[in-house]
Amino acid sequence: MKHILTALLALSLFGCGGDNSSDNKAVVNHVTTPEKTVNLDGISLKSTIYPDKINDYSNRDHLKVVFSTDNITDGSETISCNWMIDNITVSNDCEYQLKENEHLSPIVLSAQLNYKEQVTEPFIKTFTKAFPIQQVENSYSKVTLLNTGQVIEWNHILDGEYAYQAERRFEKIPSIDNHQFIAIYAHANAFSGIKNNGDFYLWGPKIKDNVDLIDAINAEGVKKVTSANNYFSILTNTGNVYIIGSTKGTTKKLTIDNGIDMLTSESSTIIQTEEDKACLIEDSGKISCSDIKAI
């Protein structure tokens, strides 16, 4: 009897075992999972005139904004847009019909994604129609300057059958430097350009022994560049004149001060100074100066 009472007492305290979910069920907190965040990660322009190309368009073209996101959506998202051309808002729709010559100006497009009560930060991108504004050439390549500040090198010797003969002496402009040009020049063996910060830039010859000279030019600031057959003439803002030639002997700072202007033909350069002198630099490097009033 004593053992039976003990067993009954244990049952009353601990139960019979088995499924008793109503008494021992774990407490579950039902926390609402927030909707995933979706952002714009790119916008581009779709043209009616060039339907197979992206971001290429023409005069009076009809453009539509195409966007991409950084996460998968259910297709319910919408996008709002703002178009600015020449610092003027021209549309708040995501499609726009360009007016006459508007394709020549940068298009600043701002877009926002609306998705399940989320509104993203504006995604802003500037689109610039590339077109050529200057071209120069020598026997090694043709170079075109685009309004975007980039240059294109055409028919380069390094792309032809004689590339093996030239690869030790010549090189194309490095892609990391191919930007922000506002003017380009050529002589028989090299190319040069001015960047929008005023710096003089030289490329073409693989061996450069004029780095220090170019640093000095850029420290003084470039006022004018001209090109002859075998050299570039650079007039700086301080009035100094530098020659960057095909050989070490024709790469130097000239002994001419206070230059204010210069003109260059195929084989010579003439420099006007503040003292009303005209100084002629010949291919040989000879310099002769005359009083302009006496000419």
Tab-separated table of C-alpha atoms in Angstrom:
chain	number	residue	atom	x	y	z
A	1	MET	CA	0.000	0.000	0.000
A	2	LYS	CA	2.870	2.345	0.835
A	3	HIS	CA	4.296	1.877	-2.700
A	4	ILE	CA	0.933	2.522	-4.364
A	5	LEU	CA	0.494	5.796	-2.477
A	6	THR	CA	3.979	6.877	-3.486
A	7	ALA	CA	3.196	6.174	-7.127
A	8	LEU	CA	-0.074	8.080	-6.984
A	9	LEU	CA	1.686	11.035	-5.415
A	10	ALA	CA	4.290	11.054	-8.189
A	11	LEU	CA	1.579	10.973	-10.852
A	12	SER	CA	-0.212	13.878	-9.253
A	13	LEU	CA	2.974	15.933	-9.222
A	14	PHE	CA	4.514	15.110	-12.605
A	15	GLY	CA	1.682	13.794	-14.755
A	16	CYS	CA	1.524	10.681	-16.851
A	17	GLY	CA	3.933	11.762	-19.587
A	18	GLY	CA	3.012	11.750	-23.298
A	19	ASP	CA	1.732	14.762	-25.274
A	20	ASN	CA	0.600	17.548	-23.019
A	21	SER	CA	1.034	20.491	-25.346
A	22	SER	CA	-1.657	22.558	-23.654
A	23	ASP	CA	0.407	22.809	-20.481
A	24	ASN	CA	4.019	22.692	-21.724
A	25	LYS	CA	3.751	24.571	-25.070
A	26	ALA	CA	6.656	26.966	-25.681
A	27	VAL	CA	5.749	30.635	-25.987
A	28	VAL	CA	6.339	31.912	-29.569
A	29	ASN	CA	6.590	35.645	-30.235
A	30	HIS	CA	5.173	36.423	-33.683
A	31	VAL	CA	7.404	39.306	-34.864
A	32	THR	CA	6.465	40.886	-38.196
A	33	THR	CA	9.411	40.704	-40.637
A	34	PRO	CA	9.921	44.070	-42.326
A	35	GLU	CA	9.709	44.255	-46.127
A	36	LYS	CA	13.121	43.898	-47.776
A	37	THR	CA	14.838	47.105	-48.804
A	38	VAL	CA	15.139	47.731	-52.535
A	39	ASN	CA	17.290	50.453	-54.074
A	40	LEU	CA	18.039	51.691	-57.569
A	41	ASP	CA	21.458	50.561	-58.719
A	42	GLY	CA	21.391	51.953	-62.253
A	43	ILE	CA	19.491	54.011	-64.814
A	44	SER	CA	19.946	54.239	-68.570
A	45	LEU	CA	18.270	55.792	-71.599
A	46	LYS	CA	16.379	53.883	-74.293
A	47	SER	CA	16.158	55.592	-77.670
A	48	THR	CA	13.398	55.368	-80.269
A	49	ILE	CA	15.856	56.149	-83.069
A	50	TYR	CA	18.459	53.639	-81.839
A	51	PRO	CA	16.346	50.936	-80.141
A	52	ASP	CA	19.191	48.394	-80.056
A	53	LYS	CA	21.591	50.720	-78.235
A	54	ILE	CA	21.751	51.989	-74.666
A	55	ASN	CA	22.491	55.652	-73.886
A	56	ASP	CA	22.847	56.538	-77.560
A	57	TYR	CA	20.434	59.080	-78.942
A	58	SER	CA	20.026	61.791	-81.565
A	59	ASN	CA	18.357	65.110	-82.241
A	60	ARG	CA	14.630	65.237	-81.376
A	61	ASP	CA	14.775	61.639	-80.140
A	62	HIS	CA	12.147	60.133	-77.817
A	63	LEU	CA	13.871	58.768	-74.703
A	64	LYS	CA	12.646	56.432	-71.984
A	65	VAL	CA	14.268	55.781	-68.612
A	66	VAL	CA	15.219	52.161	-67.956
A	67	PHE	CA	16.173	51.216	-64.394
A	68	SER	CA	17.623	48.296	-62.447
A	69	THR	CA	17.396	47.435	-58.743
A	70	ASP	CA	19.723	45.807	-56.246
A	71	ASN	CA	17.083	43.281	-55.146
A	72	ILE	CA	14.290	41.200	-56.651
A	73	THR	CA	10.847	42.815	-56.593
A	74	ASP	CA	7.342	41.591	-57.344
A	75	GLY	CA	6.883	44.039	-60.223
A	76	SER	CA	4.732	46.499	-58.321
A	77	GLU	CA	7.438	49.168	-58.123
A	78	THR	CA	7.161	52.503	-59.876
A	79	ILE	CA	9.746	55.147	-60.685
A	80	SER	CA	9.615	58.933	-60.701
A	81	CYS	CA	12.005	61.036	-62.784
A	82	ASN	CA	13.316	64.547	-63.257
A	83	TRP	CA	15.132	65.753	-66.392
A	84	MET	CA	17.426	68.790	-66.441
A	85	ILE	CA	19.087	70.225	-69.562
A	86	ASP	CA	21.196	73.398	-69.383
A	87	ASN	CA	20.250	73.731	-65.695
A	88	ILE	CA	16.531	73.879	-66.573
A	89	THR	CA	13.984	71.233	-65.561
A	90	VAL	CA	12.362	70.097	-68.798
A	91	SER	CA	10.241	67.172	-67.589
A	92	ASN	CA	9.088	65.234	-64.527
A	93	ASP	CA	8.038	62.163	-66.506
A	94	CYS	CA	10.144	59.080	-67.195
A	95	GLU	CA	9.840	59.578	-70.954
A	96	TYR	CA	10.908	62.710	-72.785
A	97	GLN	CA	10.924	64.010	-76.350
A	98	LEU	CA	14.153	65.926	-76.960
A	99	LYS	CA	13.779	69.350	-78.538
A	100	GLU	CA	15.990	70.747	-81.284
A	101	ASN	CA	19.715	70.403	-80.378
A	102	GLU	CA	19.027	69.341	-76.782
A	103	HIS	CA	20.992	66.147	-77.501
A	104	LEU	CA	24.148	68.277	-77.683
A	105	SER	CA	23.878	69.294	-74.011
A	106	PRO	CA	24.442	67.080	-70.957
A	107	ILE	CA	21.223	65.538	-69.641
A	108	VAL	CA	21.047	65.337	-65.844
A	109	LEU	CA	18.520	62.673	-64.855
A	110	SER	CA	17.311	62.094	-61.295
A	111	ALA	CA	15.216	59.001	-60.497
A	112	GLN	CA	13.536	57.602	-57.368
A	113	LEU	CA	12.071	54.139	-56.853
A	114	ASN	CA	8.698	53.712	-55.105
A	115	TYR	CA	8.147	50.188	-53.769
A	116	LYS	CA	5.762	49.053	-51.009
A	117	GLU	CA	5.786	52.416	-49.245
A	118	GLN	CA	9.564	52.740	-49.686
A	119	VAL	CA	10.919	55.757	-51.536
A	120	THR	CA	14.610	55.573	-52.362
A	121	GLU	CA	17.121	58.380	-52.304
A	122	PRO	CA	17.481	60.117	-55.713
A	123	PHE	CA	19.765	58.283	-58.141
A	124	ILE	CA	21.419	61.006	-60.244
A	125	LYS	CA	23.312	60.405	-63.473
A	126	THR	CA	24.542	62.716	-66.226
A	127	PHE	CA	24.284	61.542	-69.846
A	128	THR	CA	26.464	63.192	-72.471
A	129	LYS	CA	26.155	62.526	-76.177
A	130	ALA	CA	29.661	61.939	-77.515
A	131	PHE	CA	30.643	63.600	-80.779
A	132	PRO	CA	34.017	64.581	-82.303
A	133	ILE	CA	35.297	68.130	-81.958
A	134	GLN	CA	38.926	67.865	-83.140
A	135	GLN	CA	41.206	65.471	-85.033
A	136	VAL	CA	44.969	65.283	-85.525
A	137	GLU	CA	47.246	62.668	-87.021
A	138	ASN	CA	50.770	61.574	-87.810
A	139	SER	CA	52.185	58.523	-89.573
A	140	TYR	CA	51.573	56.331	-86.510
A	141	SER	CA	47.920	57.046	-85.712
A	142	LYS	CA	44.900	59.288	-86.079
A	143	VAL	CA	43.460	60.770	-82.891
A	144	THR	CA	39.954	62.168	-82.420
A	145	LEU	CA	38.936	64.312	-79.463
A	146	LEU	CA	35.345	63.900	-78.264
A	147	ASN	CA	33.300	66.504	-76.440
A	148	THR	CA	33.323	64.146	-73.441
A	149	GLY	CA	37.048	64.817	-72.979
A	150	GLN	CA	38.140	61.388	-74.198
A	151	VAL	CA	40.287	60.635	-77.235
A	152	ILE	CA	39.985	57.789	-79.735
A	153	GLU	CA	43.071	56.456	-81.502
A	154	TRP	CA	42.434	55.140	-85.022
A	155	ASN	CA	44.555	53.051	-87.400
A	156	HIS	CA	47.323	52.864	-84.817
A	157	ILE	CA	50.572	51.272	-85.851
A	158	LEU	CA	50.317	49.031	-82.796
A	159	ASP	CA	47.152	47.523	-84.266
A	160	GLY	CA	48.732	46.725	-87.641
A	161	GLU	CA	51.038	44.115	-89.100
A	162	TYR	CA	54.131	46.101	-88.144
A	163	ALA	CA	53.213	46.376	-84.473
A	164	TYR	CA	56.133	44.159	-83.486
A	165	GLN	CA	58.501	46.777	-84.877
A	166	ALA	CA	56.914	49.678	-83.009
A	167	GLU	CA	55.878	48.231	-79.654
A	168	ARG	CA	59.254	48.998	-78.089
A	169	ARG	CA	59.066	52.653	-79.083
A	170	PHE	CA	55.389	53.605	-78.991
A	171	GLU	CA	52.373	53.191	-76.774
A	172	LYS	CA	48.732	54.234	-76.755
A	173	ILE	CA	47.359	56.584	-74.166
A	174	PRO	CA	46.678	54.686	-70.904
A	175	SER	CA	42.943	54.361	-70.243
A	176	ILE	CA	43.390	55.800	-66.755
A	177	ASP	CA	44.621	59.073	-68.325
A	178	ASN	CA	42.104	59.211	-71.174
A	179	HIS	CA	39.763	61.892	-69.856
A	180	GLN	CA	39.267	65.648	-69.439
A	181	PHE	CA	41.054	66.719	-72.640
A	182	ILE	CA	39.995	70.043	-74.152
A	183	ALA	CA	42.503	70.215	-77.044
A	184	ILE	CA	44.936	67.854	-78.796
A	185	TYR	CA	48.037	68.283	-80.983
A	186	ALA	CA	50.366	66.115	-83.070
A	187	HIS	CA	53.891	66.218	-84.442
A	188	ALA	CA	55.641	63.529	-86.462
A	189	ASN	CA	56.397	61.259	-83.506
A	190	ALA	CA	54.036	62.121	-80.671
A	191	PHE	CA	50.684	63.457	-79.519
A	192	SER	CA	49.898	65.934	-76.794
A	193	GLY	CA	46.898	67.599	-75.240
A	194	ILE	CA	45.634	70.118	-72.728
A	195	LYS	CA	43.375	68.922	-69.933
A	196	ASN	CA	40.598	70.958	-68.377
A	197	ASN	CA	42.793	71.718	-65.343
A	198	GLY	CA	45.298	73.376	-67.707
A	199	ASP	CA	47.918	70.607	-67.617
A	200	PHE	CA	50.007	69.668	-70.653
A	201	TYR	CA	49.968	65.915	-71.386
A	202	LEU	CA	52.269	63.991	-73.756
A	203	TRP	CA	51.881	60.475	-75.123
A	204	GLY	CA	53.087	58.262	-77.959
A	205	PRO	CA	56.838	57.760	-77.381
A	206	LYS	CA	57.443	54.968	-74.886
A	207	ILE	CA	60.724	56.445	-73.658
A	208	LYS	CA	60.152	59.831	-72.016
A	209	ASP	CA	63.118	61.915	-70.891
A	210	ASN	CA	61.061	65.068	-70.436
A	211	VAL	CA	59.024	64.323	-67.305
A	212	ASP	CA	60.758	67.030	-65.254
A	213	LEU	CA	60.256	69.558	-68.036
A	214	ILE	CA	56.539	68.770	-68.263
A	215	ASP	CA	56.225	69.126	-64.489
A	216	ALA	CA	57.808	72.586	-64.770
A	217	ILE	CA	55.410	73.538	-67.582
A	218	ASN	CA	52.370	72.503	-65.568
A	219	ALA	CA	53.633	74.296	-62.476
A	220	GLU	CA	53.709	77.534	-64.492
A	221	GLY	CA	50.392	76.897	-66.270
A	222	VAL	CA	49.863	76.493	-70.009
A	223	LYS	CA	48.822	79.532	-72.050
A	224	LYS	CA	49.238	78.171	-75.596
A	225	VAL	CA	50.473	75.076	-77.433
A	226	THR	CA	51.496	74.827	-81.096
A	227	SER	CA	52.996	71.987	-83.105
A	228	ALA	CA	55.668	71.872	-85.815
A	229	ASN	CA	56.888	68.827	-87.737
A	230	ASN	CA	59.099	67.528	-84.967
A	231	TYR	CA	58.236	69.381	-81.783
A	232	PHE	CA	55.596	71.073	-79.636
A	233	SER	CA	56.004	74.670	-78.482
A	234	ILE	CA	54.455	75.538	-75.117
A	235	LEU	CA	53.985	79.108	-73.902
A	236	THR	CA	53.318	79.257	-70.160
A	237	ASN	CA	51.407	81.813	-68.115
A	238	THR	CA	54.690	83.161	-66.793
A	239	GLY	CA	55.936	83.972	-70.299
A	240	ASN	CA	58.432	81.124	-70.574
A	241	VAL	CA	58.635	79.007	-73.745
A	242	TYR	CA	59.384	75.268	-73.796
A	243	ILE	CA	60.106	72.936	-76.683
A	244	ILE	CA	59.135	69.254	-76.441
A	245	GLY	CA	60.794	67.555	-79.405
A	246	SER	CA	61.480	64.149	-80.868
A	247	THR	CA	65.035	64.085	-79.552
A	248	LYS	CA	66.652	65.054	-76.292
A	249	GLY	CA	68.427	67.964	-77.958
A	250	THR	CA	65.129	69.543	-79.011
A	251	THR	CA	63.494	69.200	-75.610
A	252	LYS	CA	64.330	72.234	-73.491
A	253	LYS	CA	63.360	75.556	-71.994
A	254	LEU	CA	64.224	78.414	-74.339
A	255	THR	CA	66.178	81.473	-73.299
A	256	ILE	CA	63.230	83.741	-74.082
A	257	ASP	CA	61.413	85.640	-71.349
A	258	ASN	CA	58.087	87.444	-71.280
A	259	GLY	CA	56.494	85.699	-74.250
A	260	ILE	CA	52.924	86.767	-74.915
A	261	ASP	CA	52.038	84.888	-78.116
A	262	MET	CA	53.461	82.491	-80.670
A	263	LEU	CA	52.795	81.040	-84.109
A	264	THR	CA	54.203	77.823	-85.555
A	265	SER	CA	54.706	76.562	-89.090
A	266	GLU	CA	55.913	73.116	-90.120
A	267	SER	CA	59.553	73.916	-89.423
A	268	SER	CA	59.756	77.000	-87.224
A	269	THR	CA	58.090	78.965	-84.435
A	270	ILE	CA	57.932	82.701	-83.925
A	271	ILE	CA	57.357	84.186	-80.486
A	272	GLN	CA	56.238	87.694	-79.616
A	273	THR	CA	57.497	89.144	-76.334
A	274	GLU	CA	56.303	91.922	-74.075
A	275	GLU	CA	59.259	93.998	-75.274
A	276	ASP	CA	57.803	93.983	-78.819
A	277	LYS	CA	60.409	91.559	-80.090
A	278	ALA	CA	59.828	88.674	-82.484
A	279	CYS	CA	61.999	85.621	-81.858
A	280	LEU	CA	62.319	82.910	-84.495
A	281	ILE	CA	63.108	79.334	-83.459
A	282	GLU	CA	64.252	77.120	-86.312
A	283	ASP	CA	64.267	73.311	-86.531
A	284	SER	CA	67.979	73.360	-85.861
A	285	GLY	CA	67.348	75.068	-82.524
A	286	LYS	CA	68.820	78.381	-83.617
A	287	ILE	CA	67.082	81.423	-82.081
A	288	SER	CA	67.170	84.919	-83.582
A	289	CYS	CA	65.249	87.916	-82.241
A	290	SER	CA	64.376	91.245	-83.869
A	291	ASP	CA	62.655	94.399	-82.737
A	292	ILE	CA	59.133	94.330	-84.217
A	293	LYS	CA	59.122	98.137	-84.642
A	294	ALA	CA	62.252	97.858	-86.746
A	295	ILE	CA	60.913	95.169	-89.067
